PDB file of C-alpha atoms in Angstrom:
ATOM      1  CA  SER A   2      54.158  44.534 -46.860  1.00  0.00           C
ATOM      2  CA  VAL A   3      54.232  46.225 -50.254  1.00  0.00           C
ATOM      3  CA  CYS A   4      57.170  45.186 -52.444  1.00  0.00           C
ATOM      4  CA  LEU A   5      58.529  47.700 -55.055  1.00  0.00           C
ATOM      5  CA  SER A   6      60.755  46.525 -57.894  1.00  0.00           C
ATOM      6  CA  VAL A   7      63.948  47.983 -58.680  1.00  0.00           C
ATOM      7  CA  CYS A   8      63.561  47.084 -62.268  1.00  0.00           C
ATOM      8  CA  ALA A   9      61.009  49.917 -62.634  1.00  0.00           C
ATOM      9  CA  TYR A  10      63.625  52.421 -62.657  1.00  0.00           C
ATOM     10  CA  PRO A  11      66.585  50.996 -64.504  1.00  0.00           C
ATOM     11  CA  HIS A  12      67.665  54.515 -65.595  1.00  0.00           C
ATOM     12  CA  CYS A  13      67.926  56.275 -62.234  1.00  0.00           C
ATOM     13  CA  LEU A  14      70.875  55.449 -59.857  1.00  0.00           C
ATOM     14  CA  TYR A  15      69.269  57.670 -57.157  1.00  0.00           C
ATOM     15  CA  VAL A  16      66.065  55.685 -57.084  1.00  0.00           C
ATOM     16  CA  MET A  17      68.114  52.409 -56.976  1.00  0.00           C
ATOM     17  CA  CYS A  18      70.164  53.434 -54.002  1.00  0.00           C
ATOM     18  CA  PHE A  19      67.098  54.658 -52.265  1.00  0.00           C
ATOM     19  CA  LEU A  20      64.945  51.558 -52.733  1.00  0.00           C
ATOM     20  CA  PHE A  21      67.954  49.525 -51.651  1.00  0.00           C
ATOM     21  CA  SER A  22      68.479  51.632 -48.474  1.00  0.00           C
ATOM     22  CA  LEU A  23      64.895  51.835 -47.251  1.00  0.00           C
ATOM     23  CA  THR A  24      62.294  49.156 -46.575  1.00  0.00           C
ATOM     24  CA  VAL A  25      58.868  50.481 -47.205  1.00  0.00           C
ATOM     25  CA  MET A  26      56.174  49.214 -44.905  1.00  0.00           C
ATOM     26  CA  SER A  27      52.398  49.613 -45.056  1.00  0.00           C
ATOM     27  CA  VAL A  28      50.650  50.205 -41.665  1.00  0.00           C
ATOM     28  CA  GLY A  29      47.125  51.035 -41.605  1.00  0.00           C
ATOM     29  CA  GLY A  30      47.041  52.157 -45.118  1.00  0.00           C
ATOM     30  CA  LEU A  31      50.016  54.535 -44.499  1.00  0.00           C
ATOM     31  CA  CYS A  32      53.568  54.047 -45.979  1.00  0.00           C
ATOM     32  CA  CYS A  33      56.559  54.913 -43.834  1.00  0.00           C
ATOM     33  CA  ALA A  34      60.221  54.347 -44.341  1.00  0.00           C
ATOM     34  CA  ILE A  35      62.590  52.985 -41.804  1.00  0.00           C
ATOM     35  CA  ALA A  36      66.423  52.630 -41.925  1.00  0.00           C
ATOM     36  CA  VAL A  37      67.785  49.173 -42.883  1.00  0.00           C
ATOM     37  CA  GLN A  38      70.006  47.843 -40.074  1.00  0.00           C
ATOM     38  CA  PHE A  39      72.955  45.841 -41.295  1.00  0.00           C
ATOM     39  CA  ALA A  40      73.973  43.557 -38.578  1.00  0.00           C
ATOM     40  CA  GLY A  41      77.802  43.598 -37.947  1.00  0.00           C
ATOM     41  CA  SER A  42      78.320  46.599 -40.277  1.00  0.00           C
ATOM     42  CA  LEU A  43      80.955  49.308 -39.472  1.00  0.00           C
ATOM     43  CA  GLY A  44      78.249  52.051 -39.283  1.00  0.00           C
ATOM     44  CA  LYS A  45      74.615  52.638 -39.861  1.00  0.00           C
ATOM     45  CA  LEU A  46      72.548  54.164 -42.714  1.00  0.00           C
ATOM     46  CA  THR A  47      70.469  56.960 -41.124  1.00  0.00           C
ATOM     47  CA  VAL A  48      67.360  59.012 -42.375  1.00  0.00           C
ATOM     48  CA  SER A  49      67.535  62.524 -41.705  1.00  0.00           C
ATOM     49  CA  SER A  50      65.338  65.426 -42.266  1.00  0.00           C
ATOM     50  CA  VAL A  51      65.051  69.090 -41.647  1.00  0.00           C
ATOM     51  CA  ASN A  52      63.619  68.356 -38.108  1.00  0.00           C
ATOM     52  CA  ASN A  53      66.059  65.456 -37.343  1.00  0.00           C
ATOM     53  CA  PRO A  54      69.302  66.611 -39.055  1.00  0.00           C
ATOM     54  CA  ARG A  55      72.331  64.081 -39.257  1.00  0.00           C
ATOM     55  CA  LYS A  56      74.921  64.859 -36.726  1.00  0.00           C
ATOM     56  CA  MET A  57      78.072  65.664 -38.369  1.00  0.00           C
ATOM     57  CA  ILE A  58      80.655  66.688 -35.550  1.00  0.00           C
ATOM     58  CA  ASP A  59      80.837  66.733 -31.827  1.00  0.00           C
ATOM     59  CA  ALA A  60      80.933  70.523 -30.932  1.00  0.00           C
ATOM     60  CA  VAL A  61      81.599  71.300 -27.239  1.00  0.00           C
ATOM     61  CA  VAL A  62      81.128  74.942 -26.142  1.00  0.00           C
ATOM     62  CA  THR A  63      83.715  75.969 -23.443  1.00  0.00           C
ATOM     63  CA  SER A  64      83.747  79.181 -21.710  1.00  0.00           C
ATOM     64  CA  ARG A  65      86.882  80.985 -20.683  1.00  0.00           C
ATOM     65  CA  SER A  66      87.423  83.720 -18.191  1.00  0.00           C
ATOM     66  CA  ASP A  67      88.527  87.104 -19.230  1.00  0.00           C
ATOM     67  CA  ASP A  68      91.888  86.688 -17.632  1.00  0.00           C
ATOM     68  CA  GLU A  69      92.553  83.590 -19.637  1.00  0.00           C
ATOM     69  CA  GLU A  70      91.634  85.213 -22.756  1.00  0.00           C
ATOM     70  CA  LYS A  71      93.777  88.188 -21.743  1.00  0.00           C
ATOM     71  CA  ARG A  72      96.977  86.130 -21.285  1.00  0.00           C
ATOM     72  CA  GLU A  73      96.307  84.165 -24.460  1.00  0.00           C
ATOM     73  CA  LYS A  74      96.131  87.456 -26.318  1.00  0.00           C
ATOM     74  CA  GLN A  75      99.320  88.808 -24.622  1.00  0.00           C
ATOM     75  CA  VAL A  76     101.150  85.513 -25.488  1.00  0.00           C
ATOM     76  CA  TRP A  77      99.973  85.896 -29.182  1.00  0.00           C
ATOM     77  CA  ASN A  78     100.845  89.473 -29.450  1.00  0.00           C
ATOM     78  CA  LYS A  79     104.360  88.874 -27.915  1.00  0.00           C
ATOM     79  CA  ARG A  80     105.004  85.897 -30.307  1.00  0.00           C
ATOM     80  CA  ARG A  81     103.761  88.100 -33.169  1.00  0.00           C
ATOM     81  CA  GLN A  82     106.188  90.917 -32.131  1.00  0.00           C
ATOM     82  CA  ILE A  83     109.110  88.436 -32.098  1.00  0.00           C
ATOM     83  CA  LEU A  84     108.324  87.246 -35.553  1.00  0.00           C
ATOM     84  CA  TYR A  85     108.060  90.839 -36.700  1.00  0.00           C
ATOM     85  CA  THR A  86     111.551  91.539 -35.321  1.00  0.00           C
ATOM     86  CA  VAL A  87     113.068  88.535 -36.815  1.00  0.00           C
ATOM     87  CA  GLU A  88     111.590  89.370 -40.360  1.00  0.00           C
ATOM     88  CA  LYS A  89     112.721  93.065 -40.005  1.00  0.00           C
ATOM     89  CA  MET A  90     116.250  91.864 -39.155  1.00  0.00           C
ATOM     90  CA  TYR A  91     116.336  89.569 -42.044  1.00  0.00           C
ATOM     91  CA  SER A  92     115.471  92.215 -44.414  1.00  0.00           C
ATOM     92  CA  VAL A  93     118.346  94.466 -43.047  1.00  0.00           C
ATOM     93  CA  LEU A  94     120.789  91.405 -43.023  1.00  0.00           C
ATOM     94  CA  LEU A  95     120.006  90.986 -46.854  1.00  0.00           C
ATOM     95  CA  GLU A  96     121.252  94.481 -47.233  1.00  0.00           C
ATOM     96  CA  VAL A  97     124.358  93.751 -45.358  1.00  0.00           C
ATOM     97  CA  GLN A  98     125.112  90.636 -47.174  1.00  0.00           C
ATOM     98  CA  ASP A  99     124.699  92.293 -50.593  1.00  0.00           C
ATOM     99  CA  PHE A 100     127.050  95.088 -49.646  1.00  0.00           C
ATOM    100  CA  GLU A 101     130.199  93.694 -51.031  1.00  0.00           C
ATOM    101  CA  LYS A 102     128.695  93.256 -54.466  1.00  0.00           C
ATOM    102  CA  ARG A 103     127.124  96.657 -54.423  1.00  0.00           C
ATOM    103  CA  PHE A 104     130.379  98.237 -53.197  1.00  0.00           C
ATOM    104  CA  LEU A 105     132.254  96.942 -56.233  1.00  0.00           C
ATOM    105  CA  GLN A 106     129.717  98.319 -58.671  1.00  0.00           C
ATOM    106  CA  THR A 107     129.503 101.714 -57.149  1.00  0.00           C
ATOM    107  CA  PRO A 108     131.423 104.630 -58.567  1.00  0.00           C
ATOM    108  CA  GLU A 109     134.535 105.740 -56.480  1.00  0.00           C
ATOM    109  CA  GLU A 110     132.819 109.142 -55.535  1.00  0.00           C
ATOM    110  CA  GLN A 111     129.497 107.196 -54.009  1.00  0.00           C
ATOM    111  CA  ARG A 112     131.361 104.575 -52.026  1.00  0.00           C
ATOM    112  CA  GLU A 113     131.842 106.633 -48.904  1.00  0.00           C
ATOM    113  CA  SER A 114     128.077 107.046 -48.465  1.00  0.00           C
ATOM    114  CA  LEU A 115     127.555 103.273 -49.183  1.00  0.00           C
ATOM    115  CA  LEU A 116     130.149 102.521 -46.540  1.00  0.00           C
ATOM    116  CA  GLU A 117     128.140 104.907 -44.170  1.00  0.00           C
ATOM    117  CA  GLN A 118     124.884 103.012 -44.925  1.00  0.00           C
ATOM    118  CA  HIS A 119     126.549  99.622 -44.392  1.00  0.00           C
ATOM    119  CA  ARG A 120     127.662 100.605 -40.858  1.00  0.00           C
ATOM    120  CA  THR A 121     124.159 101.877 -40.176  1.00  0.00           C
ATOM    121  CA  HIS A 122     122.575  98.738 -41.238  1.00  0.00           C
ATOM    122  CA  THR A 123     125.070  96.546 -39.101  1.00  0.00           C
ATOM    123  CA  GLU A 124     124.423  98.751 -36.083  1.00  0.00           C
ATOM    124  CA  GLN A 125     120.799  98.485 -36.628  1.00  0.00           C
ATOM    125  CA  LEU A 126     121.109  94.507 -36.525  1.00  0.00           C
ATOM    126  CA  TYR A 127     122.920  94.725 -33.147  1.00  0.00           C
ATOM    127  CA  SER A 128     120.569  97.258 -31.733  1.00  0.00           C
ATOM    128  CA  SER A 129     117.553  94.903 -32.320  1.00  0.00           C
ATOM    129  CA  LEU A 130     119.113  92.574 -29.689  1.00  0.00           C
ATOM    130  CA  ARG A 131     119.984  95.325 -27.060  1.00  0.00           C
ATOM    131  CA  GLU A 132     118.518  95.856 -23.645  1.00  0.00           C
ATOM    132  CA  ARG A 133     118.216  99.735 -24.390  1.00  0.00           C
ATOM    133  CA  ASP A 134     119.405 101.993 -27.106  1.00  0.00           C
ATOM    134  CA  TRP A 135     122.144 103.479 -24.870  1.00  0.00           C
ATOM    135  CA  ASP A 136     123.205 100.149 -23.306  1.00  0.00           C
ATOM    136  CA  SER A 137     125.571  97.583 -25.042  1.00  0.00           C
ATOM    137  CA  ARG A 138     123.985  94.581 -23.283  1.00  0.00           C
ATOM    138  CA  ILE A 139     121.922  92.026 -24.952  1.00  0.00           C
ATOM    139  CA  ASN A 140     118.302  91.628 -23.983  1.00  0.00           C
ATOM    140  CA  ASP A 141     118.396  88.033 -22.631  1.00  0.00           C
ATOM    141  CA  GLU A 142     114.477  87.574 -22.755  1.00  0.00           C
ATOM    142  CA  LEU A 143     114.218  88.787 -26.283  1.00  0.00           C
ATOM    143  CA  PHE A 144     117.328  86.945 -27.375  1.00  0.00           C
ATOM    144  CA  VAL A 145     116.045  83.524 -25.853  1.00  0.00           C
ATOM    145  CA  GLN A 146     112.706  84.112 -27.604  1.00  0.00           C
ATOM    146  CA  ILE A 147     114.426  84.809 -31.064  1.00  0.00           C
ATOM    147  CA  MET A 148     116.633  81.802 -30.528  1.00  0.00           C
ATOM    148  CA  SER A 149     113.500  79.474 -29.918  1.00  0.00           C
ATOM    149  CA  LEU A 150     112.639  80.119 -33.400  1.00  0.00           C
ATOM    150  CA  ARG A 151     114.253  77.903 -36.203  1.00  0.00           C
ATOM    151  CA  LYS A 152     114.456  80.981 -38.339  1.00  0.00           C
ATOM    152  CA  GLY A 153     115.887  83.128 -35.508  1.00  0.00           C
ATOM    153  CA  LYS A 154     118.847  80.555 -34.818  1.00  0.00           C
ATOM    154  CA  ARG A 155     119.621  80.707 -38.481  1.00  0.00           C
ATOM    155  CA  LEU A 156     119.461  84.620 -38.534  1.00  0.00           C
ATOM    156  CA  ILE A 157     121.998  84.624 -35.516  1.00  0.00           C
ATOM    157  CA  ALA A 158     124.283  82.276 -37.548  1.00  0.00           C
ATOM    158  CA  ARG A 159     124.183  84.428 -40.658  1.00  0.00           C
ATOM    159  CA  LEU A 160     124.613  87.526 -38.627  1.00  0.00           C
ATOM    160  CA  LEU A 161     127.664  86.929 -36.438  1.00  0.00           C
ATOM    161  CA  PRO A 162     130.415  87.163 -39.459  1.00  0.00           C
ATOM    162  CA  PHE A 163     129.136  90.831 -40.307  1.00  0.00           C
ATOM    163  CA  LEU A 164     129.244  92.087 -36.744  1.00  0.00           C
ATOM    164  CA  GLY A 165     132.338  93.856 -35.350  1.00  0.00           C
ATOM    165  CA  ALA A 166     134.517  91.834 -32.870  1.00  0.00           C
ATOM    166  CA  GLU A 167     133.134  93.403 -29.800  1.00  0.00           C
ATOM    167  CA  GLN A 168     129.463  92.892 -30.838  1.00  0.00           C
ATOM    168  CA  ALA A 169     130.074  89.331 -32.109  1.00  0.00           C
ATOM    169  CA  THR A 170     131.545  88.649 -28.671  1.00  0.00           C
ATOM    170  CA  THR A 171     128.784  89.977 -26.785  1.00  0.00           C
ATOM    171  CA  ILE A 172     126.300  87.829 -28.731  1.00  0.00           C
ATOM    172  CA  VAL A 173     128.476  84.621 -28.358  1.00  0.00           C
ATOM    173  CA  MET A 174     128.524  85.372 -24.659  1.00  0.00           C
ATOM    174  CA  ALA A 175     124.733  85.636 -24.484  1.00  0.00           C
ATOM    175  CA  ILE A 176     124.461  82.267 -26.266  1.00  0.00           C
ATOM    176  CA  ALA A 177     126.607  80.696 -23.605  1.00  0.00           C
ATOM    177  CA  ARG A 178     124.873  82.419 -20.786  1.00  0.00           C
ATOM    178  CA  ASN A 179     121.433  81.299 -22.070  1.00  0.00           C
ATOM    179  CA  LEU A 180     122.484  77.929 -23.428  1.00  0.00           C
ATOM    180  CA  PRO A 181     120.170  75.668 -21.187  1.00  0.00           C
ATOM    181  CA  ALA A 182     116.997  77.609 -22.187  1.00  0.00           C
ATOM    182  CA  ILE A 183     118.044  77.734 -25.981  1.00  0.00           C
ATOM    183  CA  ALA A 184     119.044  74.058 -25.993  1.00  0.00           C
ATOM    184  CA  LYS A 185     115.625  72.996 -24.292  1.00  0.00           C
ATOM    185  CA  LYS A 186     113.738  74.626 -27.404  1.00  0.00           C
ATOM    186  CA  ASP A 187     116.251  72.948 -29.917  1.00  0.00           C
ATOM    187  CA  LYS A 188     115.760  69.228 -28.862  1.00  0.00           C
ATOM    188  CA  GLN A 189     113.668  68.357 -32.022  1.00  0.00           C
ATOM    189  CA  GLU A 190     115.128  70.765 -34.609  1.00  0.00           C
ATOM    190  CA  GLN A 191     118.743  70.337 -33.898  1.00  0.00           C
ATOM    191  CA  VAL A 192     119.451  73.782 -35.632  1.00  0.00           C
ATOM    192  CA  LEU A 193     121.797  75.096 -32.955  1.00  0.00           C
ATOM    193  CA  CYS A 194     124.773  73.270 -34.767  1.00  0.00           C
ATOM    194  CA  TRP A 195     124.443  75.898 -37.539  1.00  0.00           C
ATOM    195  CA  LEU A 196     126.127  78.200 -35.007  1.00  0.00           C
ATOM    196  CA  VAL A 197     129.224  76.228 -34.431  1.00  0.00           C
ATOM    197  CA  GLU A 198     131.176  77.612 -37.557  1.00  0.00           C
ATOM    198  CA  PRO A 199     130.445  81.313 -36.749  1.00  0.00           C
ATOM    199  CA  CYS A 200     130.953  80.883 -33.163  1.00  0.00           C
ATOM    200  CA  ALA A 201     134.364  79.232 -33.673  1.00  0.00           C
ATOM    201  CA  GLY A 202     135.563  82.148 -35.701  1.00  0.00           C
ATOM    202  CA  VAL A 203     134.664  84.507 -32.892  1.00  0.00           C
ATOM    203  CA  ILE A 204     136.283  82.380 -30.186  1.00  0.00           C
ATOM    204  CA  GLN A 205     139.428  82.198 -32.173  1.00  0.00           C
ATOM    205  CA  SER A 206     139.772  86.049 -32.085  1.00  0.00           C
ATOM    206  CA  LEU A 207     139.326  86.406 -28.248  1.00  0.00           C
ATOM    207  CA  SER A 208     141.883  87.522 -25.807  1.00  0.00           C
ATOM    208  CA  SER A 209     142.696  85.331 -23.036  1.00  0.00           C
ATOM    209  CA  SER A 210     140.648  87.393 -20.588  1.00  0.00           C
ATOM    210  CA  SER A 211     137.624  87.273 -22.737  1.00  0.00           C
ATOM    211  CA  LEU A 212     138.017  83.479 -23.240  1.00  0.00           C
ATOM    212  CA  THR A 213     138.015  83.095 -19.501  1.00  0.00           C
ATOM    213  CA  ASP A 214     134.978  85.198 -19.477  1.00  0.00           C
ATOM    214  CA  LEU A 215     133.225  83.003 -22.205  1.00  0.00           C
ATOM    215  CA  LEU A 216     134.012  79.685 -20.247  1.00  0.00           C
ATOM    216  CA  GLN A 217     132.627  81.338 -16.902  1.00  0.00           C
ATOM    217  CA  GLN A 218     129.306  82.259 -18.921  1.00  0.00           C
ATOM    218  CA  LEU A 219     129.203  78.629 -20.206  1.00  0.00           C
ATOM    219  CA  GLN A 220     129.523  77.212 -16.602  1.00  0.00           C
ATOM    220  CA  GLY A 221     127.102  79.684 -15.000  1.00  0.00           C
ATOM    221  CA  PRO A 222     127.255  80.851 -11.364  1.00  0.00           C
ATOM    222  CA  GLY A 223     128.891  77.502 -10.480  1.00  0.00           C
ATOM    223  CA  GLY A 224     128.969  76.220  -6.964  1.00  0.00           C
ATOM    224  CA  SER A 225     128.938  72.595  -5.691  1.00  0.00           C
ATOM    225  CA  ASN A 226     125.902  71.718  -7.822  1.00  0.00           C
ATOM    226  CA  ASN A 227     126.786  73.218 -11.171  1.00  0.00           C
ATOM    227  CA  THR A 228     123.500  72.464 -13.177  1.00  0.00           C
ATOM    228  CA  GLN A 229     124.188  74.724 -16.189  1.00  0.00           C
ATOM    229  CA  LEU A 230     127.607  72.867 -16.816  1.00  0.00           C
ATOM    230  CA  HIS A 231     125.687  69.808 -16.555  1.00  0.00           C
ATOM    231  CA  LYS A 232     123.282  70.659 -19.172  1.00  0.00           C
ATOM    232  CA  VAL A 233     125.811  71.816 -21.377  1.00  0.00           C
ATOM    233  CA  LEU A 234     127.642  68.384 -21.268  1.00  0.00           C
ATOM    234  CA  HIS A 235     124.395  66.813 -22.234  1.00  0.00           C
ATOM    235  CA  ASN A 236     123.841  69.005 -25.307  1.00  0.00           C
ATOM    236  CA  LYS A 237     125.775  68.491 -28.676  1.00  0.00           C
ATOM    237  CA  PHE A 238     126.037  71.991 -29.604  1.00  0.00           C
ATOM    238  CA  GLY A 239     126.868  73.120 -25.737  1.00  0.00           C
ATOM    239  CA  LEU A 240     129.640  70.334 -25.587  1.00  0.00           C
ATOM    240  CA  THR A 241     131.265  71.465 -28.878  1.00  0.00           C
ATOM    241  CA  LEU A 242     131.048  75.087 -27.865  1.00  0.00           C
ATOM    242  CA  LEU A 243     132.878  74.031 -24.539  1.00  0.00           C
ATOM    243  CA  TYR A 244     135.581  72.043 -26.342  1.00  0.00           C
ATOM    244  CA  LEU A 245     136.151  75.097 -28.765  1.00  0.00           C
ATOM    245  CA  VAL A 246     136.743  77.295 -25.710  1.00  0.00           C
ATOM    246  CA  LEU A 247     139.199  74.764 -24.021  1.00  0.00           C
ATOM    247  CA  SER A 248     140.926  74.162 -27.253  1.00  0.00           C
ATOM    248  CA  GLU A 249     141.559  77.776 -27.865  1.00  0.00           C
ATOM    249  CA  GLY A 250     142.928  78.166 -24.457  1.00  0.00           C
ATOM    250  CA  GLU A 251     145.412  75.510 -24.972  1.00  0.00           C
ATOM    251  CA  ARG A 252     146.364  77.074 -28.216  1.00  0.00           C
ATOM    252  CA  LEU A 253     147.040  80.406 -26.580  1.00  0.00           C
ATOM    253  CA  GLN A 254     149.113  78.757 -23.758  1.00  0.00           C
ATOM    254  CA  SER A 255     151.106  76.551 -26.470  1.00  0.00           C
ATOM    255  CA  SER A 256     151.779  79.347 -29.003  1.00  0.00           C
ATOM    256  CA  GLU A 257     151.540  82.778 -27.484  1.00  0.00           C
ATOM    257  CA  PRO A 258     154.486  83.564 -25.437  1.00  0.00           C
ATOM    258  CA  HIS A 259     152.970  86.347 -23.532  1.00  0.00           C
ATOM    259  CA  CYS A 260     149.821  84.196 -22.688  1.00  0.00           C
ATOM    260  CA  HIS A 261     149.565  83.516 -18.890  1.00  0.00           C
ATOM    261  CA  LEU A 262     146.329  81.542 -18.718  1.00  0.00           C
ATOM    262  CA  MET A 263     147.964  79.073 -16.307  1.00  0.00           C
ATOM    263  CA  ASP A 264     148.630  81.932 -13.999  1.00  0.00           C
ATOM    264  CA  ASP A 265     144.996  83.082 -14.060  1.00  0.00           C
ATOM    265  CA  ASN A 266     143.598  81.755 -10.938  1.00  0.00           C
ATOM    266  CA  ARG A 267     140.002  82.117 -12.463  1.00  0.00           C
ATOM    267  CA  TRP A 268     140.959  80.245 -15.742  1.00  0.00           C
ATOM    268  CA  THR A 269     142.455  77.344 -13.625  1.00  0.00           C
ATOM    269  CA  GLU A 270     139.447  76.989 -11.392  1.00  0.00           C
ATOM    270  CA  LEU A 271     137.068  76.965 -14.191  1.00  0.00           C
ATOM    271  CA  VAL A 272     139.280  74.166 -16.201  1.00  0.00           C
ATOM    272  CA  PHE A 273     139.226  72.291 -12.984  1.00  0.00           C
ATOM    273  CA  SER A 274     135.558  72.391 -12.580  1.00  0.00           C
ATOM    274  CA  VAL A 275     135.021  71.219 -16.047  1.00  0.00           C
ATOM    275  CA  THR A 276     137.603  68.420 -15.650  1.00  0.00           C
ATOM    276  CA  ARG A 277     135.967  67.247 -12.429  1.00  0.00           C
ATOM    277  CA  GLU A 278     132.628  67.028 -14.140  1.00  0.00           C
ATOM    278  CA  LEU A 279     133.862  65.313 -17.274  1.00  0.00           C
ATOM    279  CA  LEU A 280     135.379  62.633 -14.872  1.00  0.00           C
ATOM    280  CA  GLN A 281     132.007  62.162 -12.939  1.00  0.00           C
ATOM    281  CA  ILE A 282     129.676  62.019 -15.729  1.00  0.00           C
ATOM    282  CA  PRO A 283     128.684  58.623 -17.101  1.00  0.00           C
ATOM    283  CA  PRO A 284     129.890  58.082 -20.654  1.00  0.00           C
ATOM    284  CA  SER A 285     126.084  57.271 -21.645  1.00  0.00           C
ATOM    285  CA  SER A 286     125.049  60.652 -20.435  1.00  0.00           C
ATOM    286  CA  LEU A 287     127.770  62.644 -22.344  1.00  0.00           C
ATOM    287  CA  ALA A 288     126.453  64.174 -25.638  1.00  0.00           C
ATOM    288  CA  THR A 289     128.360  63.318 -28.837  1.00  0.00           C
ATOM    289  CA  PRO A 290     130.018  66.633 -29.859  1.00  0.00           C
ATOM    290  CA  LEU A 291     130.435  67.612 -33.482  1.00  0.00           C
ATOM    291  CA  PHE A 292     134.080  66.979 -33.244  1.00  0.00           C
ATOM    292  CA  THR A 293     136.771  66.763 -30.489  1.00  0.00           C
ATOM    293  CA  PRO A 294     139.877  68.913 -30.685  1.00  0.00           C
ATOM    294  CA  ARG A 295     142.886  66.551 -30.325  1.00  0.00           C
ATOM    295  CA  ASN A 296     144.800  69.365 -28.198  1.00  0.00           C
ATOM    296  CA  LEU A 297     142.408  68.678 -25.362  1.00  0.00           C
ATOM    297  CA  LEU A 298     144.562  65.977 -24.156  1.00  0.00           C
ATOM    298  CA  SER A 299     147.511  68.275 -23.908  1.00  0.00           C
ATOM    299  CA  LEU A 300     145.280  70.776 -22.050  1.00  0.00           C
ATOM    300  CA  PHE A 301     144.123  68.334 -19.418  1.00  0.00           C
ATOM    301  CA  SER A 302     147.481  66.949 -18.991  1.00  0.00           C
ATOM    302  CA  ARG A 303     148.387  70.302 -17.232  1.00  0.00           C
ATOM    303  CA  TYR A 304     145.846  69.743 -14.574  1.00  0.00           C
ATOM    304  CA  VAL A 305     145.342  65.993 -13.781  1.00  0.00           C
ATOM    305  CA  ASP A 306     147.486  63.122 -13.332  1.00  0.00           C
ATOM    306  CA  ARG A 307     148.228  60.225 -15.719  1.00  0.00           C
ATOM    307  CA  GLN A 308     145.562  57.914 -14.543  1.00  0.00           C
ATOM    308  CA  LYS A 309     142.897  60.506 -14.875  1.00  0.00           C
ATOM    309  CA  LEU A 310     144.229  61.657 -18.076  1.00  0.00           C
ATOM    310  CA  ASP A 311     143.818  58.105 -19.605  1.00  0.00           C
ATOM    311  CA  THR A 312     140.250  58.111 -18.157  1.00  0.00           C
ATOM    312  CA  LEU A 313     139.491  61.347 -19.976  1.00  0.00           C
ATOM    313  CA  GLN A 314     141.148  60.140 -23.374  1.00  0.00           C
ATOM    314  CA  ASP A 315     138.984  57.003 -23.304  1.00  0.00           C
ATOM    315  CA  LYS A 316     135.846  58.671 -22.232  1.00  0.00           C
ATOM    316  CA  LEU A 317     135.999  61.650 -24.753  1.00  0.00           C
ATOM    317  CA  GLN A 318     137.493  59.419 -27.197  1.00  0.00           C
ATOM    318  CA  ILE A 319     140.558  61.887 -27.948  1.00  0.00           C
ATOM    319  CA  SER A 320     143.074  60.693 -30.584  1.00  0.00           C
ATOM    320  CA  VAL A 321     146.760  61.270 -29.477  1.00  0.00           C
ATOM    321  CA  GLN A 322     148.208  64.287 -31.355  1.00  0.00           C
ATOM    322  CA  THR A 323     151.123  63.352 -33.372  1.00  0.00           C
ATOM    323  CA  SER A 324     153.846  65.950 -34.336  1.00  0.00           C
TER     324      SER A 324
END
């Protein structure tokens, strides 16, 4: 063996590390370097060269079919289009939100044109969600895709107060109709609760007929196995929205002399369906709403006996309303 002294190179760290990591052996008059093996070490020091490069990563080459690449491209293009739509709607929304400030600063003779521009922007926002330009219905597929984005849910929450009563009602109906799909994409983010306040404002302006329609949209097609209503009861936002509808129905019946919701067979059947589901669902499966209106107890008292009413009061944790 040939022994080389580290002290010969006190000034060169590179040479020191090299001599430390290599053992130099002389075989038949030739010198060769081999890697030092450290027993029990976490890794190994390797010697690499141009012909034997060090392996840095594991690269696995996979081949995909043309159909798979085409489908992936279509999904990405659709998502990119949704993101573009949301950004475009936000830019218009900012114009709408800034209207009041600009209106006060605009001279009297120019306000009419500014009002027309504001109406155009508001209509443009709603048109972005419609099925077709000549159709007032919401495009459910597009709406669910927008609501699957965190920014999309915030967009709808900010948009609702600026729409007309009919347009805002149509959007709240779409939320109720597609709630299971929307809630499924909101399990981690919990952004849907931002919609409670703007939705409550719309619900309080509904007629008894529209309120019944909204309750129908929340429950879905119905039948003996009402899966949509079951999913609504499992979701914080869904249950809060349901309570808002029922509470507004009770307010109309108590305060409006010309309201005949009790005489509406469709409303009565829907409330019975909700009551039956609430009585059957285990307390552990019922979502925790953002709040529980106290007049729900008065509503349920119109449809169930005292024993079931006590059960509902305990399960829903409704406080007794005092006069």
